[in-house]
Amino acid sequence: MPRPTKQKASPVPDLGPIQMMWQLGGPDYLPLRLLLVGKLIDLNIGRLLAAYSVLSVAEWRVVAQLAVLRTGSVREMARQACVDPAEVSRSVASLEKRGFVERQLNHRDRRSPRFSLTAAGTANFEMFRPHWRRLQKALIAPLTAAETRATEHAITLFARACLDFLACHDAALVSFAEKL
């Protein structure tokens, strides 16, 4: 839970080994800093998974999505997590082999099976979930309620800008390829 809004701005913390990289380029390099934060979150999740689960980060993404969505195809899960479908496919194959997910026939598209969690997959999700929540709380704890809202708003705008940039880039590539 975020702290209540306070009047004074928080001092900027020392970032140790990433301090120099963090200071590169000023405000224009904000996307680089977001990338660094994402990497740090992945590192923390990886360490928690190594300590409290038998899943990799990529496998956790699949299990977490299926726990929420109940069912999904490789393509859907890859698109929703913004990762390569091959990564999701490898994770699903490993999870299926170990009994954490099961495959169902997709009646709309037989080439794209649907996957869901088994009882063992759900149990693994529930076992790791408190550790995931602890990390979430630790990340949000330094923020005031207003900072949390502002951060959520800002990263939503970044996500939209990234999606728009991808769409423009994809359209430019199609246009370029048509000229060949």
JSON list of C-alpha atoms in Angstrom, two decimals:
[
{"chain": "A", "resi": 1, "resn": "MET", "atom": "CA", "xyz": [0.00, 0.00, 0.00]},
{"chain": "A", "resi": 2, "resn": "PRO", "atom": "CA", "xyz": [1.49, 3.38, -0.95]},
{"chain": "A", "resi": 3, "resn": "ARG", "atom": "CA", "xyz": [2.29, 5.83, 1.80]},
{"chain": "A", "resi": 4, "resn": "PRO", "atom": "CA", "xyz": [-0.03, 8.84, 2.22]},
{"chain": "A", "resi": 5, "resn": "THR", "atom": "CA", "xyz": [0.93, 11.92, 0.21]},
{"chain": "A", "resi": 6, "resn": "LYS", "atom": "CA", "xyz": [3.56, 14.05, 1.91]},
{"chain": "A", "resi": 7, "resn": "GLN", "atom": "CA", "xyz": [4.77, 17.60, 1.30]},
{"chain": "A", "resi": 8, "resn": "LYS", "atom": "CA", "xyz": [8.58, 17.20, 0.91]},
{"chain": "A", "resi": 9, "resn": "ALA", "atom": "CA", "xyz": [10.22, 15.56, -2.09]},
{"chain": "A", "resi": 10, "resn": "SER", "atom": "CA", "xyz": [12.19, 12.43, -1.27]},
{"chain": "A", "resi": 11, "resn": "PRO", "atom": "CA", "xyz": [15.98, 12.61, -1.62]},
{"chain": "A", "resi": 12, "resn": "VAL", "atom": "CA", "xyz": [17.37, 10.81, -4.66]},
{"chain": "A", "resi": 13, "resn": "PRO", "atom": "CA", "xyz": [18.82, 7.48, -3.49]},
{"chain": "A", "resi": 14, "resn": "ASP", "atom": "CA", "xyz": [22.34, 6.26, -4.24]},
{"chain": "A", "resi": 15, "resn": "LEU", "atom": "CA", "xyz": [22.07, 3.63, -6.98]},
{"chain": "A", "resi": 16, "resn": "GLY", "atom": "CA", "xyz": [25.47, 2.06, -6.40]},
{"chain": "A", "resi": 17, "resn": "PRO", "atom": "CA", "xyz": [26.68, 0.02, -9.39]},
{"chain": "A", "resi": 18, "resn": "ILE", "atom": "CA", "xyz": [24.16, 1.52, -11.83]},
{"chain": "A", "resi": 19, "resn": "GLN", "atom": "CA", "xyz": [24.59, 5.17, -10.74]},
{"chain": "A", "resi": 20, "resn": "MET", "atom": "CA", "xyz": [26.81, 6.13, -13.68]},
{"chain": "A", "resi": 21, "resn": "MET", "atom": "CA", "xyz": [24.52, 4.50, -16.26]},
{"chain": "A", "resi": 22, "resn": "TRP", "atom": "CA", "xyz": [21.48, 6.07, -14.57]},
{"chain": "A", "resi": 23, "resn": "GLN", "atom": "CA", "xyz": [22.90, 9.58, -14.99]},
{"chain": "A", "resi": 24, "resn": "LEU", "atom": "CA", "xyz": [23.61, 9.23, -18.72]},
{"chain": "A", "resi": 25, "resn": "GLY", "atom": "CA", "xyz": [21.88, 11.63, -21.05]},
{"chain": "A", "resi": 26, "resn": "GLY", "atom": "CA", "xyz": [19.52, 13.37, -18.66]},
{"chain": "A", "resi": 27, "resn": "PRO", "atom": "CA", "xyz": [15.75, 13.36, -19.34]},
{"chain": "A", "resi": 28, "resn": "ASP", "atom": "CA", "xyz": [16.21, 12.17, -22.94]},
{"chain": "A", "resi": 29, "resn": "TYR", "atom": "CA", "xyz": [17.44, 8.85, -21.56]},
{"chain": "A", "resi": 30, "resn": "LEU", "atom": "CA", "xyz": [14.36, 8.15, -19.46]},
{"chain": "A", "resi": 31, "resn": "PRO", "atom": "CA", "xyz": [13.55, 5.09, -21.66]},
{"chain": "A", "resi": 32, "resn": "LEU", "atom": "CA", "xyz": [17.00, 3.66, -20.81]},
{"chain": "A", "resi": 33, "resn": "ARG", "atom": "CA", "xyz": [16.23, 4.10, -17.11]},
{"chain": "A", "resi": 34, "resn": "LEU", "atom": "CA", "xyz": [12.89, 2.33, -17.56]},
{"chain": "A", "resi": 35, "resn": "LEU", "atom": "CA", "xyz": [14.73, -0.51, -19.27]},
{"chain": "A", "resi": 36, "resn": "LEU", "atom": "CA", "xyz": [17.16, -0.71, -16.34]},
{"chain": "A", "resi": 37, "resn": "VAL", "atom": "CA", "xyz": [14.28, -0.82, -13.86]},
{"chain": "A", "resi": 38, "resn": "GLY", "atom": "CA", "xyz": [12.65, -3.62, -15.88]},
{"chain": "A", "resi": 39, "resn": "LYS", "atom": "CA", "xyz": [15.91, -5.58, -15.82]},
{"chain": "A", "resi": 40, "resn": "LEU", "atom": "CA", "xyz": [16.21, -5.07, -12.06]},
{"chain": "A", "resi": 41, "resn": "ILE", "atom": "CA", "xyz": [12.66, -6.32, -11.56]},
{"chain": "A", "resi": 42, "resn": "ASP", "atom": "CA", "xyz": [13.42, -9.39, -13.69]},
{"chain": "A", "resi": 43, "resn": "LEU", "atom": "CA", "xyz": [16.58, -10.03, -11.61]},
{"chain": "A", "resi": 44, "resn": "ASN", "atom": "CA", "xyz": [14.58, -9.81, -8.39]},
{"chain": "A", "resi": 45, "resn": "ILE", "atom": "CA", "xyz": [11.86, -12.11, -9.72]},
{"chain": "A", "resi": 46, "resn": "GLY", "atom": "CA", "xyz": [14.51, -14.56, -10.92]},
{"chain": "A", "resi": 47, "resn": "ARG", "atom": "CA", "xyz": [16.12, -14.68, -7.48]},
{"chain": "A", "resi": 48, "resn": "LEU", "atom": "CA", "xyz": [12.78, -15.13, -5.74]},
{"chain": "A", "resi": 49, "resn": "LEU", "atom": "CA", "xyz": [11.83, -17.90, -8.16]},
{"chain": "A", "resi": 50, "resn": "ALA", "atom": "CA", "xyz": [15.19, -19.63, -7.60]},
{"chain": "A", "resi": 51, "resn": "ALA", "atom": "CA", "xyz": [14.59, -19.52, -3.84]},
{"chain": "A", "resi": 52, "resn": "TYR", "atom": "CA", "xyz": [10.87, -20.33, -3.66]},
{"chain": "A", "resi": 53, "resn": "SER", "atom": "CA", "xyz": [9.83, -22.06, -6.88]},
{"chain": "A", "resi": 54, "resn": "VAL", "atom": "CA", "xyz": [10.93, -24.44, -9.61]},
{"chain": "A", "resi": 55, "resn": "LEU", "atom": "CA", "xyz": [10.04, -22.00, -12.41]},
{"chain": "A", "resi": 56, "resn": "SER", "atom": "CA", "xyz": [12.14, -19.70, -14.58]},
{"chain": "A", "resi": 57, "resn": "VAL", "atom": "CA", "xyz": [11.09, -16.08, -15.15]},
{"chain": "A", "resi": 58, "resn": "ALA", "atom": "CA", "xyz": [9.73, -17.00, -18.60]},
{"chain": "A", "resi": 59, "resn": "GLU", "atom": "CA", "xyz": [7.77, -19.92, -17.13]},
{"chain": "A", "resi": 60, "resn": "TRP", "atom": "CA", "xyz": [6.43, -17.68, -14.35]},
{"chain": "A", "resi": 61, "resn": "ARG", "atom": "CA", "xyz": [5.07, -15.28, -16.99]},
{"chain": "A", "resi": 62, "resn": "VAL", "atom": "CA", "xyz": [3.10, -18.15, -18.54]},
{"chain": "A", "resi": 63, "resn": "VAL", "atom": "CA", "xyz": [1.86, -19.51, -15.20]},
{"chain": "A", "resi": 64, "resn": "ALA", "atom": "CA", "xyz": [0.86, -16.02, -13.97]},
{"chain": "A", "resi": 65, "resn": "GLN", "atom": "CA", "xyz": [-1.04, -15.28, -17.18]},
{"chain": "A", "resi": 66, "resn": "LEU", "atom": "CA", "xyz": [-2.87, -18.60, -17.12]},
{"chain": "A", "resi": 67, "resn": "ALA", "atom": "CA", "xyz": [-3.72, -18.15, -13.43]},
{"chain": "A", "resi": 68, "resn": "VAL", "atom": "CA", "xyz": [-5.48, -14.89, -14.30]},
{"chain": "A", "resi": 69, "resn": "LEU", "atom": "CA", "xyz": [-6.85, -15.63, -17.78]},
{"chain": "A", "resi": 70, "resn": "ARG", "atom": "CA", "xyz": [-7.57, -19.35, -17.18]},
{"chain": "A", "resi": 71, "resn": "THR", "atom": "CA", "xyz": [-6.66, -20.27, -20.77]},
{"chain": "A", "resi": 72, "resn": "GLY", "atom": "CA", "xyz": [-4.46, -18.95, -23.55]},
{"chain": "A", "resi": 73, "resn": "SER", "atom": "CA", "xyz": [-2.60, -19.79, -26.73]},
{"chain": "A", "resi": 74, "resn": "VAL", "atom": "CA", "xyz": [1.14, -19.32, -27.19]},
{"chain": "A", "resi": 75, "resn": "ARG", "atom": "CA", "xyz": [0.51, -16.40, -29.56]},
{"chain": "A", "resi": 76, "resn": "GLU", "atom": "CA", "xyz": [-1.88, -14.66, -27.13]},
{"chain": "A", "resi": 77, "resn": "MET", "atom": "CA", "xyz": [0.44, -15.05, -24.16]},
{"chain": "A", "resi": 78, "resn": "ALA", "atom": "CA", "xyz": [3.45, -13.81, -26.17]},
{"chain": "A", "resi": 79, "resn": "ARG", "atom": "CA", "xyz": [1.55, -10.76, -27.41]},
{"chain": "A", "resi": 80, "resn": "GLN", "atom": "CA", "xyz": [0.24, -9.91, -23.93]},
{"chain": "A", "resi": 81, "resn": "ALA", "atom": "CA", "xyz": [3.71, -10.21, -22.36]},
{"chain": "A", "resi": 82, "resn": "CYS", "atom": "CA", "xyz": [5.50, -8.49, -25.30]},
{"chain": "A", "resi": 83, "resn": "VAL", "atom": "CA", "xyz": [7.89, -11.41, -25.73]},
{"chain": "A", "resi": 84, "resn": "ASP", "atom": "CA", "xyz": [8.91, -13.68, -28.58]},
{"chain": "A", "resi": 85, "resn": "PRO", "atom": "CA", "xyz": [6.40, -16.50, -29.20]},
{"chain": "A", "resi": 86, "resn": "ALA", "atom": "CA", "xyz": [9.34, -18.94, -29.28]},
{"chain": "A", "resi": 87, "resn": "GLU", "atom": "CA", "xyz": [10.10, -18.07, -25.63]},
{"chain": "A", "resi": 88, "resn": "VAL", "atom": "CA", "xyz": [6.50, -18.77, -24.64]},
{"chain": "A", "resi": 89, "resn": "SER", "atom": "CA", "xyz": [6.46, -21.96, -26.71]},
{"chain": "A", "resi": 90, "resn": "ARG", "atom": "CA", "xyz": [9.59, -23.27, -24.95]},
{"chain": "A", "resi": 91, "resn": "SER", "atom": "CA", "xyz": [8.13, -22.35, -21.55]},
{"chain": "A", "resi": 92, "resn": "VAL", "atom": "CA", "xyz": [4.80, -24.03, -22.32]},
{"chain": "A", "resi": 93, "resn": "ALA", "atom": "CA", "xyz": [6.58, -27.18, -23.53]},
{"chain": "A", "resi": 94, "resn": "SER", "atom": "CA", "xyz": [8.63, -27.35, -20.34]},
{"chain": "A", "resi": 95, "resn": "LEU", "atom": "CA", "xyz": [5.61, -26.64, -18.12]},
{"chain": "A", "resi": 96, "resn": "GLU", "atom": "CA", "xyz": [3.51, -29.23, -19.95]},
{"chain": "A", "resi": 97, "resn": "LYS", "atom": "CA", "xyz": [6.25, -31.86, -19.64]},
{"chain": "A", "resi": 98, "resn": "ARG", "atom": "CA", "xyz": [6.46, -31.20, -15.88]},
{"chain": "A", "resi": 99, "resn": "GLY", "atom": "CA", "xyz": [2.69, -31.33, -15.42]},
{"chain": "A", "resi": 100, "resn": "PHE", "atom": "CA", "xyz": [2.04, -27.64, -14.69]},
{"chain": "A", "resi": 101, "resn": "VAL", "atom": "CA", "xyz": [-0.03, -26.89, -17.82]},
{"chain": "A", "resi": 102, "resn": "GLU", "atom": "CA", "xyz": [-2.27, -28.93, -20.05]},
{"chain": "A", "resi": 103, "resn": "ARG", "atom": "CA", "xyz": [-3.09, -28.58, -23.71]},
{"chain": "A", "resi": 104, "resn": "GLN", "atom": "CA", "xyz": [-6.60, -28.41, -25.15]},
{"chain": "A", "resi": 105, "resn": "LEU", "atom": "CA", "xyz": [-7.70, -28.47, -28.75]},
{"chain": "A", "resi": 106, "resn": "ASN", "atom": "CA", "xyz": [-8.61, -25.04, -30.11]},
{"chain": "A", "resi": 107, "resn": "HIS", "atom": "CA", "xyz": [-11.80, -25.58, -32.11]},
{"chain": "A", "resi": 108, "resn": "ARG", "atom": "CA", "xyz": [-11.44, -22.19, -33.85]},
{"chain": "A", "resi": 109, "resn": "ASP", "atom": "CA", "xyz": [-7.83, -22.78, -34.94]},
{"chain": "A", "resi": 110, "resn": "ARG", "atom": "CA", "xyz": [-6.49, -26.32, -34.71]},
{"chain": "A", "resi": 111, "resn": "ARG", "atom": "CA", "xyz": [-2.93, -25.05, -35.30]},
{"chain": "A", "resi": 112, "resn": "SER", "atom": "CA", "xyz": [-3.02, -23.01, -32.09]},
{"chain": "A", "resi": 113, "resn": "PRO", "atom": "CA", "xyz": [-3.84, -25.15, -29.04]},
{"chain": "A", "resi": 114, "resn": "ARG", "atom": "CA", "xyz": [-5.12, -23.58, -25.81]},
{"chain": "A", "resi": 115, "resn": "PHE", "atom": "CA", "xyz": [-3.30, -24.09, -22.52]},
{"chain": "A", "resi": 116, "resn": "SER", "atom": "CA", "xyz": [-4.47, -23.94, -18.93]},
{"chain": "A", "resi": 117, "resn": "LEU", "atom": "CA", "xyz": [-2.97, -24.65, -15.53]},
{"chain": "A", "resi": 118, "resn": "THR", "atom": "CA", "xyz": [-3.23, -28.08, -13.97]},
{"chain": "A", "resi": 119, "resn": "ALA", "atom": "CA", "xyz": [-3.80, -28.48, -10.24]},
{"chain": "A", "resi": 120, "resn": "ALA", "atom": "CA", "xyz": [0.00, -28.67, -9.82]},
{"chain": "A", "resi": 121, "resn": "GLY", "atom": "CA", "xyz": [0.42, -25.46, -11.85]},
{"chain": "A", "resi": 122, "resn": "THR", "atom": "CA", "xyz": [-2.19, -23.66, -9.76]},
{"chain": "A", "resi": 123, "resn": "ALA", "atom": "CA", "xyz": [-0.53, -24.91, -6.55]},
{"chain": "A", "resi": 124, "resn": "ASN", "atom": "CA", "xyz": [2.85, -23.61, -7.76]},
{"chain": "A", "resi": 125, "resn": "PHE", "atom": "CA", "xyz": [1.30, -20.25, -8.60]},
{"chain": "A", "resi": 126, "resn": "GLU", "atom": "CA", "xyz": [-0.34, -20.00, -5.17]},
{"chain": "A", "resi": 127, "resn": "MET", "atom": "CA", "xyz": [2.90, -21.05, -3.45]},
{"chain": "A", "resi": 128, "resn": "PHE", "atom": "CA", "xyz": [4.94, -18.32, -5.17]},
{"chain": "A", "resi": 129, "resn": "ARG", "atom": "CA", "xyz": [2.31, -15.58, -5.16]},
{"chain": "A", "resi": 130, "resn": "PRO", "atom": "CA", "xyz": [3.09, -14.28, -1.61]},
{"chain": "A", "resi": 131, "resn": "HIS", "atom": "CA", "xyz": [6.73, -13.78, -2.61]},
{"chain": "A", "resi": 132, "resn": "TRP", "atom": "CA", "xyz": [5.65, -11.90, -5.75]},
{"chain": "A", "resi": 133, "resn": "ARG", "atom": "CA", "xyz": [3.32, -9.73, -3.66]},
{"chain": "A", "resi": 134, "resn": "ARG", "atom": "CA", "xyz": [6.13, -9.01, -1.18]},
{"chain": "A", "resi": 135, "resn": "LEU", "atom": "CA", "xyz": [8.30, -7.75, -4.07]},
{"chain": "A", "resi": 136, "resn": "GLN", "atom": "CA", "xyz": [5.43, -5.62, -5.39]},
{"chain": "A", "resi": 137, "resn": "LYS", "atom": "CA", "xyz": [4.90, -4.06, -1.97]},
{"chain": "A", "resi": 138, "resn": "ALA", "atom": "CA", "xyz": [8.63, -3.41, -1.53]},
{"chain": "A", "resi": 139, "resn": "LEU", "atom": "CA", "xyz": [8.77, -1.62, -4.88]},
{"chain": "A", "resi": 140, "resn": "ILE", "atom": "CA", "xyz": [5.77, 0.59, -4.14]},
{"chain": "A", "resi": 141, "resn": "ALA", "atom": "CA", "xyz": [6.54, 1.25, -0.44]},
{"chain": "A", "resi": 142, "resn": "PRO", "atom": "CA", "xyz": [8.86, 4.25, -1.03]},
{"chain": "A", "resi": 143, "resn": "LEU", "atom": "CA", "xyz": [6.18, 6.03, -3.09]},
{"chain": "A", "resi": 144, "resn": "THR", "atom": "CA", "xyz": [3.47, 8.30, -1.79]},
{"chain": "A", "resi": 145, "resn": "ALA", "atom": "CA", "xyz": [-0.08, 7.71, -3.05]},
{"chain": "A", "resi": 146, "resn": "ALA", "atom": "CA", "xyz": [0.30, 10.66, -5.44]},
{"chain": "A", "resi": 147, "resn": "GLU", "atom": "CA", "xyz": [3.65, 9.34, -6.72]},
{"chain": "A", "resi": 148, "resn": "THR", "atom": "CA", "xyz": [2.08, 5.92, -7.28]},
{"chain": "A", "resi": 149, "resn": "ARG", "atom": "CA", "xyz": [-0.77, 7.46, -9.33]},
{"chain": "A", "resi": 150, "resn": "ALA", "atom": "CA", "xyz": [1.66, 9.65, -11.28]},
{"chain": "A", "resi": 151, "resn": "THR", "atom": "CA", "xyz": [3.96, 6.69, -11.98]},
{"chain": "A", "resi": 152, "resn": "GLU", "atom": "CA", "xyz": [1.04, 4.54, -13.14]},
{"chain": "A", "resi": 153, "resn": "HIS", "atom": "CA", "xyz": [-0.13, 7.34, -15.43]},
{"chain": "A", "resi": 154, "resn": "ALA", "atom": "CA", "xyz": [3.37, 7.97, -16.82]},
{"chain": "A", "resi": 155, "resn": "ILE", "atom": "CA", "xyz": [4.16, 4.32, -17.55]},
{"chain": "A", "resi": 156, "resn": "THR", "atom": "CA", "xyz": [0.75, 3.92, -19.21]},
{"chain": "A", "resi": 157, "resn": "LEU", "atom": "CA", "xyz": [1.64, 6.85, -21.50]},
{"chain": "A", "resi": 158, "resn": "PHE", "atom": "CA", "xyz": [5.04, 5.24, -22.21]},
{"chain": "A", "resi": 159, "resn": "ALA", "atom": "CA", "xyz": [3.34, 1.94, -23.07]},
{"chain": "A", "resi": 160, "resn": "ARG", "atom": "CA", "xyz": [0.95, 3.70, -25.47]},
{"chain": "A", "resi": 161, "resn": "ALA", "atom": "CA", "xyz": [3.84, 5.59, -27.10]},
{"chain": "A", "resi": 162, "resn": "CYS", "atom": "CA", "xyz": [5.78, 2.33, -27.51]},
{"chain": "A", "resi": 163, "resn": "LEU", "atom": "CA", "xyz": [2.77, 0.62, -29.10]},
{"chain": "A", "resi": 164, "resn": "ASP", "atom": "CA", "xyz": [2.23, 3.59, -31.43]},
{"chain": "A", "resi": 165, "resn": "PHE", "atom": "CA", "xyz": [5.92, 3.60, -32.40]},
{"chain": "A", "resi": 166, "resn": "LEU", "atom": "CA", "xyz": [5.78, -0.13, -33.15]},
{"chain": "A", "resi": 167, "resn": "ALA", "atom": "CA", "xyz": [2.70, 0.37, -35.31]},
{"chain": "A", "resi": 168, "resn": "CYS", "atom": "CA", "xyz": [4.36, 3.21, -37.26]},
{"chain": "A", "resi": 169, "resn": "HIS", "atom": "CA", "xyz": [7.55, 1.20, -37.64]},
{"chain": "A", "resi": 170, "resn": "ASP", "atom": "CA", "xyz": [5.62, -1.88, -38.81]},
{"chain": "A", "resi": 171, "resn": "ALA", "atom": "CA", "xyz": [3.68, 0.23, -41.34]},
{"chain": "A", "resi": 172, "resn": "ALA", "atom": "CA", "xyz": [6.95, 1.73, -42.62]},
{"chain": "A", "resi": 173, "resn": "LEU", "atom": "CA", "xyz": [8.47, -1.73, -43.02]},
{"chain": "A", "resi": 174, "resn": "VAL", "atom": "CA", "xyz": [5.44, -2.99, -44.94]},
{"chain": "A", "resi": 175, "resn": "SER", "atom": "CA", "xyz": [5.55, 0.09, -47.18]},
{"chain": "A", "resi": 176, "resn": "PHE", "atom": "CA", "xyz": [9.29, -0.36, -47.76]},
{"chain": "A", "resi": 177, "resn": "ALA", "atom": "CA", "xyz": [8.86, -4.09, -48.54]},
{"chain": "A", "resi": 178, "resn": "GLU", "atom": "CA", "xyz": [6.09, -3.32, -51.04]},
{"chain": "A", "resi": 179, "resn": "LYS", "atom": "CA", "xyz": [8.49, -1.05, -52.95]},
{"chain": "A", "resi": 180, "resn": "LEU", "atom": "CA", "xyz": [10.99, -3.89, -53.39]}
]
